Short mmCIF file of C-alpha atoms and ligand atoms in Angstrom, two decimals:
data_model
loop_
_atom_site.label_atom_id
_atom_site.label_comp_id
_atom_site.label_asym_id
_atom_site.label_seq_id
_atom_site.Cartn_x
_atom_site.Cartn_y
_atom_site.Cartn_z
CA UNK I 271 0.00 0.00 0.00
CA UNK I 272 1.01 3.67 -0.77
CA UNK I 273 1.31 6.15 2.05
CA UNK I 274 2.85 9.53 1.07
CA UNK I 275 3.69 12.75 3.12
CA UNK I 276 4.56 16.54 2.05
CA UNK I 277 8.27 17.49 2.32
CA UNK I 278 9.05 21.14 1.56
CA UNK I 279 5.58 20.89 -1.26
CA UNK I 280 7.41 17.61 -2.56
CA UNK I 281 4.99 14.64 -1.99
CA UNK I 282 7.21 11.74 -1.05
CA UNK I 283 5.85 8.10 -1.43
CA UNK I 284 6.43 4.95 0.70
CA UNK I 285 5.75 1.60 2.09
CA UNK I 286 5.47 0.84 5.33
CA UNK I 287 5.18 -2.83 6.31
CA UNK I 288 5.65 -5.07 9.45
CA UNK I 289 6.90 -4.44 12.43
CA UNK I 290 9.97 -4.24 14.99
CA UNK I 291 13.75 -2.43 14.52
CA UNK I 292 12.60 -0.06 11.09
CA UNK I 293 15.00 -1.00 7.91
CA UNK I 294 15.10 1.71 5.07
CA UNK I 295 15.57 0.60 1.46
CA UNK I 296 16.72 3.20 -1.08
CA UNK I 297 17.05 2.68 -4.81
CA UNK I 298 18.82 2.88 -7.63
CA UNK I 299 18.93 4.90 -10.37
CA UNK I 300 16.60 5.07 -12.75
CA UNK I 301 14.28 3.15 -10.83
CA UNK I 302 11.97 3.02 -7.72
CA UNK I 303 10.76 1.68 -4.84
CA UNK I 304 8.72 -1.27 -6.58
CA UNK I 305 12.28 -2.55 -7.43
CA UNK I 306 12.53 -3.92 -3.43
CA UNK I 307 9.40 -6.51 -3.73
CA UNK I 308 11.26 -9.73 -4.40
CA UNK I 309 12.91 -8.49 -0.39
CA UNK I 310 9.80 -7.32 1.32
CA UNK I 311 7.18 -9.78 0.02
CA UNK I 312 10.26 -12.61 1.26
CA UNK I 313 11.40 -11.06 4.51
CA UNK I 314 8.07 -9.59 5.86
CA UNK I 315 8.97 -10.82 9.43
CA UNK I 316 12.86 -9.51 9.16
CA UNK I 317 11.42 -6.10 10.46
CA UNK I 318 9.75 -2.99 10.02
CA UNK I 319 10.72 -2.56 5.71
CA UNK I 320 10.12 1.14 4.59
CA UNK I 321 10.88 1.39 0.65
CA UNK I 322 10.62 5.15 -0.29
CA UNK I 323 10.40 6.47 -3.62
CA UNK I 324 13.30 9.40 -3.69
CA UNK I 325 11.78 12.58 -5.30
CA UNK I 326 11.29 12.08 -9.00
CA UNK I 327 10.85 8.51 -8.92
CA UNK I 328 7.84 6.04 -8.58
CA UNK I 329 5.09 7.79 -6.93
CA UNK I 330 6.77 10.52 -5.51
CA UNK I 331 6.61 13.77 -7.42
CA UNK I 332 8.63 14.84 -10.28
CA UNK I 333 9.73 18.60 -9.35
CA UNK I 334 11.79 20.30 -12.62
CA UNK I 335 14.45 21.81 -10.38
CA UNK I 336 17.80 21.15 -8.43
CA UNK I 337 17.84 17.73 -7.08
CA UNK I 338 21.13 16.67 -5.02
CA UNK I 339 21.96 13.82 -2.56
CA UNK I 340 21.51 15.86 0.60
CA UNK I 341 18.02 16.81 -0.44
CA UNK I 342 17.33 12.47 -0.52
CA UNK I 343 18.60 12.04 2.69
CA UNK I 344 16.48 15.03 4.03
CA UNK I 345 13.96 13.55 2.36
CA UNK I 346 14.90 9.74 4.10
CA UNK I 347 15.03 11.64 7.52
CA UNK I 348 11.61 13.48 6.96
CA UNK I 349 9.92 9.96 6.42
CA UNK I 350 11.21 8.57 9.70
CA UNK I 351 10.05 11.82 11.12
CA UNK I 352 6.29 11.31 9.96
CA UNK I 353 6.44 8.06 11.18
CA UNK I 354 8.59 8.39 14.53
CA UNK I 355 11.44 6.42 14.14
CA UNK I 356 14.67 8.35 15.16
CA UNK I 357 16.68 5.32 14.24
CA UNK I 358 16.88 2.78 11.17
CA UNK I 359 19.19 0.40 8.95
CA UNK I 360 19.62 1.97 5.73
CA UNK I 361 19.94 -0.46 2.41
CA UNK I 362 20.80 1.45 -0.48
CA UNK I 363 21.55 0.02 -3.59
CA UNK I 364 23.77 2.18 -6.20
CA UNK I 365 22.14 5.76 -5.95
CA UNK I 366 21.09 4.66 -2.91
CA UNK I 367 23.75 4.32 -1.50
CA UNK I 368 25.23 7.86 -2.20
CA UNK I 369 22.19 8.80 -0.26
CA UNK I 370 23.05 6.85 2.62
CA UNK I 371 26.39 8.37 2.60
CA UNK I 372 24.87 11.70 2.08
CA UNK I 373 22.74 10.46 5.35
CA UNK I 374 25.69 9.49 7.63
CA UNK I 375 27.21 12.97 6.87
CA UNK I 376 23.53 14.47 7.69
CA UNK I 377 22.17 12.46 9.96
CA UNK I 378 24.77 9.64 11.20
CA UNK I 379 22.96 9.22 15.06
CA UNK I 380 19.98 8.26 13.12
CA UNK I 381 21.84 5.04 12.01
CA UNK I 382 21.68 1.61 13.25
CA UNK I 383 23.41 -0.32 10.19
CA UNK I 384 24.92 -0.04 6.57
CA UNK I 385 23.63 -2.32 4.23
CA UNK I 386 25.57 -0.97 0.61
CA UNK I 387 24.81 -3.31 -2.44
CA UNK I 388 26.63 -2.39 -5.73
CA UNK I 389 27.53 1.47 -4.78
CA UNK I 390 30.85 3.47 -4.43
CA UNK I 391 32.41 5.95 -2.20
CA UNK I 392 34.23 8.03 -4.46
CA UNK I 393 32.65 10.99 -6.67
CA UNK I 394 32.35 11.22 -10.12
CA UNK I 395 35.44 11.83 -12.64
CA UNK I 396 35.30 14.79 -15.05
CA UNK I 397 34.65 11.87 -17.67
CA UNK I 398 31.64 10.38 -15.43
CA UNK I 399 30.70 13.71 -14.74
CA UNK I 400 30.61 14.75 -18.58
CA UNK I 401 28.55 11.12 -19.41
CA UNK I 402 25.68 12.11 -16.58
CA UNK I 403 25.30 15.40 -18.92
CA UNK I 404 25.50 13.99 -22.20
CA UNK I 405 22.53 11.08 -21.05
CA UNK I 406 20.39 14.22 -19.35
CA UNK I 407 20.70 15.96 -22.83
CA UNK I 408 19.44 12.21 -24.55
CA UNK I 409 16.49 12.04 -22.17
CA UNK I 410 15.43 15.41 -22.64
CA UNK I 411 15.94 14.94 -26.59
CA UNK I 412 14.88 11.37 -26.77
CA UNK I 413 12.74 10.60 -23.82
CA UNK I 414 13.33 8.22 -20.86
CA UNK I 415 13.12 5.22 -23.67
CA UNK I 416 16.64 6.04 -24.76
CA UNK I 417 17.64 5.72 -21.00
CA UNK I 418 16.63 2.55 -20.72
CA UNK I 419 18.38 1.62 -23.91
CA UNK I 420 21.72 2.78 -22.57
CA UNK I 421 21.00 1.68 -18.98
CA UNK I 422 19.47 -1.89 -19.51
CA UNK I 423 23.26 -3.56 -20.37
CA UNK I 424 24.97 -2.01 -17.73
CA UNK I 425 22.32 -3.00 -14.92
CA UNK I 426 22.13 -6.51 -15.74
CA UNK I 427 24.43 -9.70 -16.55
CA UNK I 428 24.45 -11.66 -19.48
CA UNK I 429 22.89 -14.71 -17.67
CA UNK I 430 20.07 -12.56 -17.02
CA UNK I 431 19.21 -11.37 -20.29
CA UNK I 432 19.52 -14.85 -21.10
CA UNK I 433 17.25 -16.22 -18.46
CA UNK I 434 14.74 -13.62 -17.03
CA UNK I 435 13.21 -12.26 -20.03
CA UNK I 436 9.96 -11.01 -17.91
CA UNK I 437 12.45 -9.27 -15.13
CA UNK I 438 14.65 -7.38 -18.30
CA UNK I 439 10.82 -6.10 -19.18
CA UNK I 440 9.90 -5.00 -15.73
CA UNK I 441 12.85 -2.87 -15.26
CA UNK I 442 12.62 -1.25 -18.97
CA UNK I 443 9.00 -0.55 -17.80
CA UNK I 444 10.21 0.79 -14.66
CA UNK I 445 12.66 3.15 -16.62
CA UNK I 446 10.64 4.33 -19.06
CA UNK I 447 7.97 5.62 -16.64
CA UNK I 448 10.76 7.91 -14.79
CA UNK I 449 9.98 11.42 -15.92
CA UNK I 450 12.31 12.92 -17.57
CA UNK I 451 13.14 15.71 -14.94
CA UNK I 452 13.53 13.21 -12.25
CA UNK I 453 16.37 11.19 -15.07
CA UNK I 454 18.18 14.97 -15.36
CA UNK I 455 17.60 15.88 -11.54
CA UNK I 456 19.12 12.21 -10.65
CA UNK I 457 21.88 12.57 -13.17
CA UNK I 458 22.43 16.00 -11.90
CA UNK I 459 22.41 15.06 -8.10
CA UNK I 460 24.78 12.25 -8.96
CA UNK I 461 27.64 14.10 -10.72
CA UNK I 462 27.84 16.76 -7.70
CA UNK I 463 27.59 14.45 -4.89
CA UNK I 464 31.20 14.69 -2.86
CA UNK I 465 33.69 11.69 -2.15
CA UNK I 466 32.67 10.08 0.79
CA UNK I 467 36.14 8.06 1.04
CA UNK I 468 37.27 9.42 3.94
CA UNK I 469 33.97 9.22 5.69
CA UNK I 470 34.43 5.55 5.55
CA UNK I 471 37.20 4.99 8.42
CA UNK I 472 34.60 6.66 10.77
CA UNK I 473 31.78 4.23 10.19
CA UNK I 474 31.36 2.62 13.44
CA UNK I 475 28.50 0.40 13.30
CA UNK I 476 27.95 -2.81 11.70
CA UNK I 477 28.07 -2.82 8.01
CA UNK I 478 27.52 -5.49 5.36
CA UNK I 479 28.64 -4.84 1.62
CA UNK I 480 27.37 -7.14 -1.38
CA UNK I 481 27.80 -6.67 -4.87
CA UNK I 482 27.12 -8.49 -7.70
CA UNK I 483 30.27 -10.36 -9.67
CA UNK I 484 29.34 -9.22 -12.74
CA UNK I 485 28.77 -5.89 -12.07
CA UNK I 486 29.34 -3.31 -14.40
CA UNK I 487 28.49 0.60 -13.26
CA UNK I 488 30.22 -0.14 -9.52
CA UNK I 489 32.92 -3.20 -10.24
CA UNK I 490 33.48 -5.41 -7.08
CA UNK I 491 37.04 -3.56 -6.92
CA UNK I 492 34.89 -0.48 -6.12
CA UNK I 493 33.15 -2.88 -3.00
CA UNK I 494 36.64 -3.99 -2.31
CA UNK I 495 37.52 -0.46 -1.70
CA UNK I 496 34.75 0.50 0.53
CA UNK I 497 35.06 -3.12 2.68
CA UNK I 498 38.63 -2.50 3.24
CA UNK I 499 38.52 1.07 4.81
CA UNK I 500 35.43 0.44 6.85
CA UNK I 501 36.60 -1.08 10.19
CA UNK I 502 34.30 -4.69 10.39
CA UNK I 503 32.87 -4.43 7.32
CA UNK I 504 32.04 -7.85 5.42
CA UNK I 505 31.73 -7.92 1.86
CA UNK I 506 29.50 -11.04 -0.55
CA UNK I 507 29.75 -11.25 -3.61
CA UNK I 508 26.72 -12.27 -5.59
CA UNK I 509 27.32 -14.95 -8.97
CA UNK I 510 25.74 -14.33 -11.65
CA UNK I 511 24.44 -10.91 -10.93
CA UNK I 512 25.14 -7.60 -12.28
CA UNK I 513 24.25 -4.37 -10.80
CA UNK I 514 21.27 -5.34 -9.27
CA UNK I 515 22.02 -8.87 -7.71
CA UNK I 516 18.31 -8.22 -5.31
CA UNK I 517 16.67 -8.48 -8.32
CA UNK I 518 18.78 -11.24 -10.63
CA UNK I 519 19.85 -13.50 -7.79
CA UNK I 520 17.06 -12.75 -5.19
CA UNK I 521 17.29 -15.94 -2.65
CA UNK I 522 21.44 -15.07 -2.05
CA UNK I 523 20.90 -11.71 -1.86
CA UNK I 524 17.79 -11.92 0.79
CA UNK I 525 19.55 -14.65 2.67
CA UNK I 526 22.50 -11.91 2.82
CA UNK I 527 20.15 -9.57 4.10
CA UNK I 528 18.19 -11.79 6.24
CA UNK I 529 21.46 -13.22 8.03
CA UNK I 530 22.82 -9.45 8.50
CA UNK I 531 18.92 -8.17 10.14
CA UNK I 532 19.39 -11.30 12.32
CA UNK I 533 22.70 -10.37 13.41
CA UNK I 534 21.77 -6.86 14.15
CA UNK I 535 19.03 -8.73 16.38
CA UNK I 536 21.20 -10.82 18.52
C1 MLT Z 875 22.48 3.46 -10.05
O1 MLT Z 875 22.24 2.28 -10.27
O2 MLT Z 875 21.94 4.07 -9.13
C2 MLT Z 875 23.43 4.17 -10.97
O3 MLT Z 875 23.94 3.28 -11.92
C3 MLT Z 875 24.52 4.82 -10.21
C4 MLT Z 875 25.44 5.63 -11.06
O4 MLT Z 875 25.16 5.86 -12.23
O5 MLT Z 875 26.48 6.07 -10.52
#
């Protein structure tokens, strides 16, 4: 069910189900919150699971204006305002989790756990930088069809094409219905966000890092990286998964997450 609150005239939408210590899942880029079911229709009893839909995706409204990370993780913290939770475990996949770092520099008591699935610490390079403007230009040209052209290869491996025809549909569905001011404020957001290397030595609570083997946009050297500067960290690797290993490889990646809740439990 959809449950949605104002933020600064921005309607925000969300999920809210179960119950017990409150576990915040962030997308990707350019997706949304529907991109978390194969996790919270299998680990309904793992907690209290809160997708959101970051502004411009899903549900959530669309504004044509400045969109950075900060503004998401104001946006995170403003949900567990409206629903009184002053602490949660953020999961943030990709985009997501530039948000969560973006929330540990905003909001870091509010954190209980790091769950970071295919995502990197480091900002863009000029030539990243320069690639976020030229695919804002195509989707304003072309429409978010031509994003989802681009996108599709890198967000998936081969054995996934090759097997899940009806999951490479869902997610081109779930591209092409991104507006195209949420695609430019994304790509917009993403490019500025700051390194959050050396924020990573300072992480003091537990933190699990997973990425999928055959993953494209963030390599499992960029996991590496992140595991080996954050003191405890773990890291999984997923087989035969690309970027998004919760959607192509859902039973290792829930029994990841389902083994790191349960630990958080203990
Ligand atoms: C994502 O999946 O959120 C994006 O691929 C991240 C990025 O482009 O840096």
């Amino acid at each position: 069910m959809t449950s949605s609150l104002l933020v600064r005239g921005v309607r925000i939408a969300y999920s809210d189900q179960g119950s017990g210590p409150a576990v915040v899942f962030l997308h990707g880029f350019p997706l949304n919150r529907a991109m978390w079911r194969p996790q919270t229709e299998a680990l309904g009893s793992a907690g209290r699971l809160i997708t959101i839909d970051l502004r411009g995706h899903g549900e959530s409204d669309a504004p044509l204006w400045r969109y950075s990370v900060d503004q998401f993780a104001d946006d995170v913290a403003a949900v567990l305002d409206h629903l009184g939770l002053t602490r949660a475990t953020l999961v943030g996949l990709s985009m997501g989790g530039y948000v969560a770092f973006a929330f540990l520099r905003r909001h870091a008591a509010r954190l209980t756990a790091l769950f970071l699935t295919d995502t990197r610490a480091t900002a863009d390079t000029e030539e990243g930088r320069h690639g976020r403007y030229q695919m804002a230009q195509a989707a304003h040209t072309k429409g978010a069809r031509t994003v989802a052209d681009v996108m599709l290869p890198k967000l998936l491996a081969p054995h996934t094409f090759h097997t899940k025809p009806d999951l490479v549909r869902q997610i081109r569905a779930m591209i092409e219905s991104m507006p195209v001011s949420g695609i430019a404020g994304d790509l917009m957001a993403m490019a500025d966000r700051p390194d959050s290397v050396s924020l990573l030595p300072s992480i003091t609570f537990p933190t699990l890092i997973i990425v999928g083997e055959e993953d494209q946009a963030t390599p499992v050297a960029d996991a590496r990286f992140m595991a080996e500067r954050i003191p405890g960290a773990r890291l999984e690797i997923i087989p035969q998964a690309g970027h998004l290993p919760n959607l192509e490889q859902p039973r290792l990646f829930n029994e990841c997450l389902s083994g790191f809740l349960t630990g958080l439990a203990r």
